[in-house]
PDB file of C-alpha atoms in Angstrom:
ATOM      1  CA  MET Z   1     -22.015  10.636   1.933  1.00 41.00           C
ATOM      2  CA  SER Z   2     -24.821  11.902  -0.525  1.00 38.00           C
ATOM      3  CA  VAL Z   3     -25.247  10.436  -3.710  1.00 33.00           C
ATOM      4  CA  CYS Z   4     -24.080  13.261  -5.566  1.00 36.00           C
ATOM      5  CA  GLY Z   5     -21.225  13.109  -3.123  1.00 36.00           C
ATOM      6  CA  GLN Z   6     -20.316   9.605  -4.189  1.00 38.00           C
ATOM      7  CA  TYR Z   7     -20.628  10.473  -8.050  1.00 34.00           C
ATOM      8  CA  LEU Z   8     -18.312  13.229  -8.183  1.00 33.00           C
ATOM      9  CA  CYS Z   9     -15.736  10.826  -6.057  1.00 39.00           C
ATOM     10  CA  MET Z  10     -15.825   8.324  -8.604  1.00 42.00           C
ATOM     11  CA  GLN Z  11     -15.702  10.821 -11.130  1.00 44.00           C
ATOM     12  CA  TRP Z  12     -12.405  11.992  -9.495  1.00 40.00           C
ATOM     13  CA  VAL Z  13     -11.098   8.351  -9.171  1.00 46.00           C
ATOM     14  CA  HIS Z  14     -11.532   7.599 -12.784  1.00 49.00           C
ATOM     15  CA  PHE Z  15      -9.786  11.026 -13.811  1.00 45.00           C
ATOM     16  CA  ILE Z  16      -6.980  10.144 -11.889  1.00 49.00           C
ATOM     17  CA  TYR Z  17      -6.900   6.404 -13.037  1.00 51.00           C
ATOM     18  CA  SER Z  18      -7.004   7.877 -16.624  1.00 53.00           C
ATOM     19  CA  ARG Z  19      -4.002   9.836 -16.155  1.00 55.00           C
ATOM     20  CA  THR Z  20      -2.278   7.339 -14.366  1.00 54.00           C
ATOM     21  CA  MET Z  21      -2.838   4.905 -17.177  1.00 54.00           C
ATOM     22  CA  LYS Z  22      -1.421   7.417 -19.964  1.00 55.00           C
ATOM     23  CA  ASN Z  23       1.766   8.057 -17.841  1.00 57.00           C
ATOM     24  CA  SER Z  24       2.098   4.299 -17.427  1.00 53.00           C
ATOM     25  CA  LEU Z  25       1.950   3.245 -21.412  1.00 62.00           C
ATOM     26  CA  LEU Z  26       4.918   5.091 -22.586  1.00 64.00           C
ATOM     27  CA  PRO Z  27       7.369   4.241 -19.739  1.00 70.00           C
ATOM     28  CA  LEU Z  28       5.968  -0.037 -20.429  1.00 73.00           C
ATOM     29  CA  TYR Z  29       7.331   0.228 -24.087  1.00 76.00           C
ATOM     30  CA  SER Z  30      10.849   1.299 -23.005  1.00 82.00           C
ATOM     31  CA  TRP Z  31      10.740  -0.548 -19.888  1.00 89.00           C
ATOM     32  CA  LYS Z  32       9.603  -3.811 -21.369  1.00 86.00           C
ATOM     33  CA  LYS Z  33      12.336  -3.632 -24.221  1.00 87.00           C
ATOM     34  CA  ARG Z  34      15.150  -3.358 -21.731  1.00 90.00           C
ATOM     35  CA  SER Z  35      17.329  -6.225 -21.399  1.00 91.00           C
ATOM     36  CA  ALA Z  36      17.050  -8.721 -18.448  1.00 91.00           C
ATOM     37  CA  VAL Z  37      20.533  -7.506 -17.149  1.00 93.00           C
ATOM     38  CA  SER Z  38      19.210  -3.937 -17.372  1.00 94.00           C
ATOM     39  CA  ARG Z  39      16.070  -4.855 -15.287  1.00 95.00           C
ATOM     40  CA  SER Z  40      18.310  -6.471 -12.783  1.00 95.00           C
ATOM     41  CA  GLN Z  41      20.506  -3.385 -12.408  1.00 96.00           C
ATOM     42  CA  SER Z  42      17.328  -1.194 -11.809  1.00 96.00           C
ATOM     43  CA  LEU Z  43      15.861  -3.791  -9.056  1.00 97.00           C
ATOM     44  CA  TYR Z  44      19.149  -3.763  -7.397  1.00 97.00           C
ATOM     45  CA  SER Z  45      19.248   0.048  -7.356  1.00 97.00           C
ATOM     46  CA  LEU Z  46      15.875  -0.034  -5.655  1.00 97.00           C
ATOM     47  CA  ALA Z  47      17.337  -2.766  -2.998  1.00 97.00           C
ATOM     48  CA  GLU Z  48      20.157   0.244  -2.345  1.00 97.00           C
ATOM     49  CA  SER Z  49      17.959   2.855  -2.019  1.00 97.00           C
ATOM     50  CA  LEU Z  50      15.624   0.979   0.271  1.00 97.00           C
ATOM     51  CA  GLU Z  51      18.766   0.065   2.458  1.00 97.00           C
ATOM     52  CA  LEU Z  52      19.483   3.984   2.584  1.00 96.00           C
ATOM     53  CA  LYS Z  53      15.682   4.706   3.538  1.00 95.00           C
ATOM     54  CA  LYS Z  54      15.838   1.965   6.027  1.00 96.00           C
ATOM     55  CA  ARG Z  55      15.512   4.092   9.187  1.00 95.00           C
ATOM     56  CA  ASP Z  56      12.609   6.057   7.593  1.00 95.00           C
ATOM     57  CA  MET Z  57      10.992   2.855   6.562  1.00 96.00           C
ATOM     58  CA  VAL Z  58      11.188   1.175   9.925  1.00 96.00           C
ATOM     59  CA  THR Z  59       9.864   4.580  12.052  1.00 95.00           C
ATOM     60  CA  ALA Z  60       6.682   4.515   9.368  1.00 95.00           C
ATOM     61  CA  LEU Z  61       6.009   0.975   9.680  1.00 95.00           C
ATOM     62  CA  GLN Z  62       6.370   1.100  13.618  1.00 95.00           C
ATOM     63  CA  ALA Z  63       4.207   4.079  13.505  1.00 93.00           C
ATOM     64  CA  GLN Z  64       1.263   2.684  11.692  1.00 93.00           C
ATOM     65  CA  THR Z  65       0.897  -0.442  12.155  1.00 94.00           C
ATOM     66  CA  GLY Z  66       2.012  -0.438  15.739  1.00 93.00           C
ATOM     67  CA  ILE Z  67       4.396  -3.424  15.677  1.00 94.00           C
ATOM     68  CA  LEU Z  68       7.437  -3.654  17.615  1.00 95.00           C
ATOM     69  CA  LEU Z  69      10.823  -2.324  16.280  1.00 95.00           C
ATOM     70  CA  GLU Z  70      12.536  -5.564  15.683  1.00 95.00           C
ATOM     71  CA  GLU Z  71       9.565  -6.735  13.787  1.00 96.00           C
ATOM     72  CA  ALA Z  72       9.678  -3.678  11.728  1.00 96.00           C
ATOM     73  CA  GLU Z  73      13.133  -3.797  11.313  1.00 96.00           C
ATOM     74  CA  MET Z  74      12.749  -7.437  10.290  1.00 96.00           C
ATOM     75  CA  GLU Z  75      10.140  -6.683   7.673  1.00 96.00           C
ATOM     76  CA  VAL Z  76      12.472  -3.868   5.911  1.00 97.00           C
ATOM     77  CA  GLU Z  77      15.017  -6.598   5.752  1.00 97.00           C
ATOM     78  CA  PHE Z  78      13.144  -9.066   4.531  1.00 96.00           C
ATOM     79  CA  SER Z  79      11.837  -6.551   1.664  1.00 96.00           C
ATOM     80  CA  ILE Z  80      15.442  -5.838   0.825  1.00 97.00           C
ATOM     81  CA  SER Z  81      16.143  -9.159   0.379  1.00 96.00           C
ATOM     82  CA  GLN Z  82      13.200  -9.997  -1.757  1.00 95.00           C
ATOM     83  CA  LEU Z  83      14.220  -7.062  -4.187  1.00 97.00           C
ATOM     84  CA  CYS Z  84      17.741  -8.885  -4.408  1.00 96.00           C
ATOM     85  CA  ASP Z  85      16.055 -11.841  -5.045  1.00 95.00           C
ATOM     86  CA  TRP Z  86      13.793 -10.821  -7.940  1.00 95.00           C
ATOM     87  CA  ALA Z  87      16.817  -8.652  -9.659  1.00 95.00           C
ATOM     88  CA  ALA Z  88      18.656 -12.099  -9.465  1.00 94.00           C
ATOM     89  CA  HIS Z  89      15.979 -13.804 -11.125  1.00 90.00           C
ATOM     90  CA  CYS Z  90      15.306 -11.473 -14.022  1.00 89.00           C
ATOM     91  CA  ASP Z  91      17.368 -13.510 -16.618  1.00 82.00           C
ATOM     92  CA  LYS Z  92      16.239 -17.061 -15.240  1.00 79.00           C
ATOM     93  CA  GLU Z  93      13.570 -17.801 -17.396  1.00 72.00           C
ATOM     94  CA  GLY Z  94      14.458 -17.146 -21.064  1.00 70.00           C
ATOM     95  CA  GLY Z  95      12.710 -19.618 -22.917  1.00 70.00           C
ATOM     96  CA  GLY Z  96      13.771 -21.992 -25.444  1.00 72.00           C
ATOM     97  CA  VAL Z  97      13.161 -24.762 -27.914  1.00 75.00           C
ATOM     98  CA  GLN Z  98      10.681 -27.583 -27.003  1.00 74.00           C
ATOM     99  CA  SER Z  99      10.206 -30.790 -28.985  1.00 73.00           C
ATOM    100  CA  LEU Z 100       6.505 -31.411 -30.005  1.00 72.00           C
ATOM    101  CA  PRO Z 101       4.983 -35.124 -29.303  1.00 74.00           C
ATOM    102  CA  GLN Z 102       4.059 -35.323 -33.235  1.00 74.00           C
ATOM    103  CA  SER Z 103       6.628 -33.408 -35.729  1.00 74.00           C
ATOM    104  CA  GLY Z 104       8.716 -30.127 -35.602  1.00 75.00           C
ATOM    105  CA  SER Z 105       9.423 -28.076 -32.155  1.00 80.00           C
ATOM    106  CA  ALA Z 106       8.250 -24.886 -30.517  1.00 80.00           C
ATOM    107  CA  LEU Z 107      10.122 -21.696 -29.952  1.00 81.00           C
ATOM    108  CA  SER Z 108       8.505 -20.322 -26.554  1.00 82.00           C
ATOM    109  CA  LEU Z 109       9.522 -16.883 -25.119  1.00 83.00           C
ATOM    110  CA  PRO Z 110       8.045 -15.480 -22.127  1.00 85.00           C
ATOM    111  CA  GLU Z 111       6.874 -11.638 -22.374  1.00 89.00           C
ATOM    112  CA  PRO Z 112       5.137  -9.063 -20.025  1.00 92.00           C
ATOM    113  CA  ILE Z 113       1.644  -8.533 -19.781  1.00 93.00           C
ATOM    114  CA  GLY Z 114       1.619  -5.390 -20.039  1.00 91.00           C
ATOM    115  CA  VAL Z 115      -0.076  -3.136 -17.118  1.00 93.00           C
ATOM    116  CA  VAL Z 116      -1.066  -5.054 -13.913  1.00 95.00           C
ATOM    117  CA  GLY Z 117      -3.219  -3.629 -11.241  1.00 95.00           C
ATOM    118  CA  VAL Z 118      -2.128  -4.753  -7.500  1.00 97.00           C
ATOM    119  CA  VAL Z 119      -4.353  -4.176  -4.860  1.00 97.00           C
ATOM    120  CA  LEU Z 120      -2.366  -5.053  -1.961  1.00 96.00           C
ATOM    121  CA  PRO Z 121      -3.409  -6.776   1.623  1.00 95.00           C
ATOM    122  CA  ASP Z 122      -3.435  -5.388   5.210  1.00 93.00           C
ATOM    123  CA  ARG Z 123      -0.636  -7.735   6.371  1.00 92.00           C
ATOM    124  CA  SER Z 124       2.824  -6.970   5.974  1.00 93.00           C
ATOM    125  CA  PRO Z 125       2.288  -3.657   4.368  1.00 95.00           C
ATOM    126  CA  LEU Z 126       5.633  -2.884   3.160  1.00 96.00           C
ATOM    127  CA  LEU Z 127       6.821  -6.551   2.451  1.00 96.00           C
ATOM    128  CA  SER Z 128       3.816  -7.389   0.415  1.00 95.00           C
ATOM    129  CA  LEU Z 129       4.354  -4.537  -1.611  1.00 97.00           C
ATOM    130  CA  VAL Z 130       7.790  -5.355  -2.567  1.00 97.00           C
ATOM    131  CA  SER Z 131       7.288  -9.020  -2.981  1.00 96.00           C
ATOM    132  CA  LEU Z 132       4.650  -8.361  -5.863  1.00 96.00           C
ATOM    133  CA  LEU Z 133       5.970  -5.239  -7.367  1.00 97.00           C
ATOM    134  CA  GLY Z 134       9.437  -7.374  -7.712  1.00 96.00           C
ATOM    135  CA  ALA Z 135       7.341  -9.790  -9.437  1.00 95.00           C
ATOM    136  CA  THR Z 136       5.929  -7.704 -11.986  1.00 96.00           C
ATOM    137  CA  LEU Z 137       8.862  -5.766 -12.727  1.00 96.00           C
ATOM    138  CA  ALA Z 138      11.358  -8.431 -13.221  1.00 95.00           C
ATOM    139  CA  VAL Z 139       9.252  -9.362 -16.205  1.00 93.00           C
ATOM    140  CA  GLY Z 140       9.269  -6.053 -17.743  1.00 93.00           C
ATOM    141  CA  ASN Z 141       5.591  -5.102 -16.621  1.00 95.00           C
ATOM    142  CA  ALA Z 142       4.496  -1.720 -15.462  1.00 93.00           C
ATOM    143  CA  VAL Z 143       2.460  -1.696 -12.516  1.00 94.00           C
ATOM    144  CA  ILE Z 144      -0.106   0.572 -10.531  1.00 93.00           C
ATOM    145  CA  MET Z 145      -0.459  -0.343  -6.964  1.00 95.00           C
ATOM    146  CA  ILE Z 146      -3.170   0.345  -4.536  1.00 95.00           C
ATOM    147  CA  PRO Z 147      -1.612  -0.170  -1.210  1.00 95.00           C
ATOM    148  CA  SER Z 148      -3.458  -1.210   2.020  1.00 93.00           C
ATOM    149  CA  GLU Z 149      -5.992   1.245   2.887  1.00 93.00           C
ATOM    150  CA  LYS Z 150      -5.751   0.547   6.857  1.00 94.00           C
ATOM    151  CA  TYR Z 151      -1.696   0.960   6.505  1.00 95.00           C
ATOM    152  CA  PRO Z 152      -1.072   3.360   3.525  1.00 94.00           C
ATOM    153  CA  LEU Z 153       1.753   5.145   5.148  1.00 95.00           C
ATOM    154  CA  PRO Z 154       4.707   2.706   4.356  1.00 95.00           C
ATOM    155  CA  ALA Z 155       3.556   2.744   0.704  1.00 95.00           C
ATOM    156  CA  LEU Z 156       3.573   6.417   0.727  1.00 94.00           C
ATOM    157  CA  GLU Z 157       7.515   6.330   2.126  1.00 95.00           C
ATOM    158  CA  PHE Z 158       8.206   3.929  -0.335  1.00 96.00           C
ATOM    159  CA  ILE Z 159       7.628   6.271  -3.112  1.00 94.00           C
ATOM    160  CA  GLN Z 160      10.898   8.392  -2.114  1.00 94.00           C
ATOM    161  CA  VAL Z 161      12.719   5.131  -2.309  1.00 96.00           C
ATOM    162  CA  LEU Z 162      11.147   4.643  -6.043  1.00 95.00           C
ATOM    163  CA  GLN Z 163      12.198   8.275  -6.971  1.00 94.00           C
ATOM    164  CA  SER Z 164      15.867   7.702  -6.226  1.00 94.00           C
ATOM    165  CA  SER Z 165      16.445   4.396  -7.476  1.00 95.00           C
ATOM    166  CA  ALA Z 166      16.937   3.753 -11.327  1.00 93.00           C
ATOM    167  CA  VAL Z 167      13.681   2.485 -12.253  1.00 94.00           C
ATOM    168  CA  PRO Z 168      12.282   4.763 -14.989  1.00 91.00           C
ATOM    169  CA  GLU Z 169       9.310   7.103 -13.752  1.00 88.00           C
ATOM    170  CA  GLY Z 170       5.999   6.068 -14.525  1.00 86.00           C
ATOM    171  CA  VAL Z 171       6.302   2.437 -14.461  1.00 92.00           C
ATOM    172  CA  VAL Z 172       5.502   2.255 -11.063  1.00 93.00           C
ATOM    173  CA  SER Z 173       2.428   4.062  -9.625  1.00 91.00           C
ATOM    174  CA  ILE Z 174       1.297   4.029  -6.152  1.00 93.00           C
ATOM    175  CA  ILE Z 175      -2.380   5.147  -5.826  1.00 91.00           C
ATOM    176  CA  THR Z 176      -3.923   5.442  -2.228  1.00 90.00           C
ATOM    177  CA  GLY Z 177      -7.769   5.578  -1.464  1.00 88.00           C
ATOM    178  CA  SER Z 178     -10.802   3.895  -1.292  1.00 90.00           C
ATOM    179  CA  ARG Z 179     -10.141  -0.188  -2.003  1.00 92.00           C
ATOM    180  CA  ASP Z 180     -13.299  -0.673  -3.486  1.00 92.00           C
ATOM    181  CA  GLN Z 181     -13.372   2.242  -5.541  1.00 90.00           C
ATOM    182  CA  LEU Z 182      -9.800   2.029  -6.713  1.00 92.00           C
ATOM    183  CA  THR Z 183     -10.599  -1.934  -7.392  1.00 93.00           C
ATOM    184  CA  LYS Z 184     -13.384  -0.409  -9.658  1.00 91.00           C
ATOM    185  CA  ALA Z 185     -11.489   1.795 -11.425  1.00 89.00           C
ATOM    186  CA  LEU Z 186      -9.225  -1.257 -12.588  1.00 90.00           C
ATOM    187  CA  ALA Z 187     -11.539  -3.440 -13.419  1.00 91.00           C
ATOM    188  CA  ASN Z 188     -13.371  -1.137 -15.894  1.00 88.00           C
ATOM    189  CA  HIS Z 189     -10.197   0.411 -17.555  1.00 85.00           C
ATOM    190  CA  SER Z 190      -9.245  -1.229 -20.780  1.00 84.00           C
ATOM    191  CA  VAL Z 191      -5.374  -0.422 -20.412  1.00 87.00           C
ATOM    192  CA  ILE Z 192      -5.142  -2.826 -17.447  1.00 90.00           C
ATOM    193  CA  GLN Z 193      -4.483  -6.262 -18.457  1.00 93.00           C
ATOM    194  CA  ALA Z 194      -3.952  -8.084 -15.003  1.00 96.00           C
ATOM    195  CA  ILE Z 195      -5.235  -7.704 -11.631  1.00 97.00           C
ATOM    196  CA  TRP Z 196      -3.925  -9.102  -8.512  1.00 97.00           C
ATOM    197  CA  TYR Z 197      -6.285  -8.994  -5.532  1.00 97.00           C
ATOM    198  CA  TRP Z 198      -6.087  -9.324  -2.154  1.00 96.00           C
ATOM    199  CA  GLY Z 199      -9.416  -8.283  -0.138  1.00 93.00           C
ATOM    200  CA  SER Z 200     -12.854  -9.455   0.824  1.00 92.00           C
ATOM    201  CA  GLN Z 201     -15.179 -12.093  -0.888  1.00 93.00           C
ATOM    202  CA  VAL Z 202     -17.036  -9.625  -2.419  1.00 94.00           C
ATOM    203  CA  GLY Z 203     -14.203  -7.887  -4.246  1.00 94.00           C
ATOM    204  CA  CYS Z 204     -13.181 -11.205  -5.684  1.00 95.00           C
ATOM    205  CA  GLN Z 205     -16.648 -11.971  -7.197  1.00 94.00           C
ATOM    206  CA  TYR Z 206     -17.098  -8.406  -8.258  1.00 95.00           C
ATOM    207  CA  LEU Z 207     -13.707  -8.873 -10.262  1.00 95.00           C
ATOM    208  CA  GLN Z 208     -14.638 -12.130 -11.625  1.00 94.00           C
ATOM    209  CA  TYR Z 209     -18.327 -10.658 -12.857  1.00 93.00           C
ATOM    210  CA  THR Z 210     -16.624  -7.393 -14.273  1.00 92.00           C
ATOM    211  CA  CYS Z 211     -13.245  -8.367 -15.732  1.00 90.00           C
ATOM    212  CA  CYS Z 212     -14.635 -10.225 -18.533  1.00 84.00           C
ATOM    213  CA  ASN Z 213     -15.143  -7.218 -21.259  1.00 77.00           C
ATOM    214  CA  PRO Z 214     -12.185  -6.368 -21.919  1.00 78.00           C
ATOM    215  CA  LEU Z 215     -10.981  -9.781 -20.432  1.00 87.00           C
ATOM    216  CA  LYS Z 216      -8.232  -9.483 -18.160  1.00 93.00           C
ATOM    217  CA  SER Z 217      -6.299 -11.938 -16.187  1.00 94.00           C
ATOM    218  CA  LEU Z 218      -7.081 -12.208 -12.132  1.00 96.00           C
ATOM    219  CA  TRP Z 219      -5.670 -13.707  -9.535  1.00 96.00           C
ATOM    220  CA  LEU Z 220      -7.616 -13.412  -6.618  1.00 96.00           C
ATOM    221  CA  HIS Z 221      -7.068 -13.910  -2.955  1.00 94.00           C
ATOM    222  CA  PRO Z 222     -10.123 -13.601  -0.530  1.00 92.00           C
ATOM    223  CA  GLU Z 223      -9.065 -12.512   2.966  1.00 80.00           C
ATOM    224  CA  GLU Z 224     -10.731 -12.112   6.481  1.00 67.00           C
ATOM    225  CA  ALA Z 225     -10.506  -8.790   8.056  1.00 60.00           C
ATOM    226  CA  GLY Z 226      -9.012 -10.297  11.245  1.00 54.00           C
ATOM    227  CA  ASP Z 227      -8.955 -12.593  13.878  1.00 48.00           C
ATOM    228  CA  GLU Z 228     -10.834 -11.656  17.188  1.00 43.00           C
ATOM    229  CA  LYS Z 229      -7.784  -9.784  18.723  1.00 47.00           C
ATOM    230  CA  GLY Z 230      -7.760  -7.493  15.623  1.00 45.00           C
ATOM    231  CA  LYS Z 231      -4.429  -9.334  14.241  1.00 54.00           C
ATOM    232  CA  GLU Z 232      -4.274  -9.176  10.609  1.00 57.00           C
ATOM    233  CA  VAL Z 233      -4.888 -12.656   8.719  1.00 60.00           C
ATOM    234  CA  GLY Z 234      -3.801 -14.164   5.862  1.00 67.00           C
ATOM    235  CA  ARG Z 235      -0.564 -15.078   4.016  1.00 77.00           C
ATOM    236  CA  ASP Z 236       2.835 -14.983   6.232  1.00 83.00           C
ATOM    237  CA  TRP Z 237       4.877 -12.804   3.632  1.00 87.00           C
ATOM    238  CA  ALA Z 238       8.130 -13.560   5.288  1.00 82.00           C
ATOM    239  CA  LEU Z 239       7.488 -17.071   4.871  1.00 81.00           C
ATOM    240  CA  PHE Z 240       8.351 -16.813   1.144  1.00 75.00           C
ATOM    241  CA  HIS Z 241       8.834 -20.356  -0.581  1.00 79.00           C
ATOM    242  CA  PRO Z 242      10.467 -20.605  -3.708  1.00 81.00           C
ATOM    243  CA  SER Z 243       7.090 -22.375  -5.141  1.00 84.00           C
ATOM    244  CA  LEU Z 244       5.374 -18.932  -4.369  1.00 87.00           C
ATOM    245  CA  MET Z 245       8.003 -17.038  -6.338  1.00 89.00           C
ATOM    246  CA  GLU Z 246       7.373 -19.383  -9.443  1.00 89.00           C
ATOM    247  CA  GLU Z 247       3.649 -18.711  -9.083  1.00 92.00           C
ATOM    248  CA  MET Z 248       4.283 -15.071  -9.120  1.00 93.00           C
ATOM    249  CA  TRP Z 249       6.520 -15.444 -12.439  1.00 92.00           C
ATOM    250  CA  ARG Z 250       3.500 -17.159 -13.912  1.00 92.00           C
ATOM    251  CA  GLN Z 251       1.086 -14.838 -13.205  1.00 94.00           C
ATOM    252  CA  ALA Z 252       3.133 -11.708 -14.340  1.00 94.00           C
ATOM    253  CA  THR Z 253       4.416 -13.575 -17.794  1.00 93.00           C
ATOM    254  CA  LEU Z 254       2.553 -14.109 -21.021  1.00 90.00           C
ATOM    255  CA  TRP Z 255       4.103 -17.210 -22.877  1.00 85.00           C
ATOM    256  CA  LYS Z 256       4.387 -16.946 -26.595  1.00 84.00           C
ATOM    257  CA  SER Z 257       5.174 -19.880 -29.030  1.00 82.00           C
ATOM    258  CA  VAL Z 258       5.999 -20.231 -32.550  1.00 84.00           C
ATOM    259  CA  TRP Z 259       5.667 -23.746 -34.429  1.00 80.00           C
ATOM    260  CA  ILE Z 260       8.675 -24.526 -36.360  1.00 80.00           C
ATOM    261  CA  PRO Z 261       7.983 -27.393 -38.888  1.00 79.00           C
ATOM    262  CA  THR Z 262      10.707 -29.998 -39.691  1.00 75.00           C
ATOM    263  CA  ALA Z 263      11.627 -30.115 -43.192  1.00 61.00           C
TER     264      ALA Z 263
END
């Protein structure tokens, strides 16, 4: 591609992102004000919608990744289970009053970060998407997701699942394209408050260098391209330990505390 072509491509990427950011802000305000019970019901409806689209999702996974039918069915089942787990987790962290070492106490409450940008890994393209999506939505964030550049079809199929669920329009945005170009757009946009990144070591270094102005919360996971047989490497998303759920919850929340002095 020529220099002019690359410039026009980046201009188009920034245009799409600007439209997406504006469309994410208004739904974010209403979504973050919803009660934990309301968010939980929306996530349960998302799990039900995925159950209804199970056959289509299995077909998309098998067609693009080349995995066995049984493996594709298992990934969809795990994805449904993940959504149910996050729906049940919505009201489990409500904050509370904590005593202080010297005097008084502190009222601590978890709040959503805002708009979270997620650059997804290649491994388990549906299960990784659903796991990270559930973490961000359960707290009350809006999310912009960049699917695997190698396996985008499951994420595109998942858009229909979102449209048939009770999750408000605009809370979740899925944009496919060049991972590097879209990551740059995420890093340089002021609306994004946090970036979760699965990708190259170079990409991690770029985000660490770029996301200091404006400051963004970063959760970085450098991954290798694959092993000698071409199999994707990285986290096994089917082995979802409770400690990982706790870590996702911490990354998706912003704790605010108010000091209450003693009389």
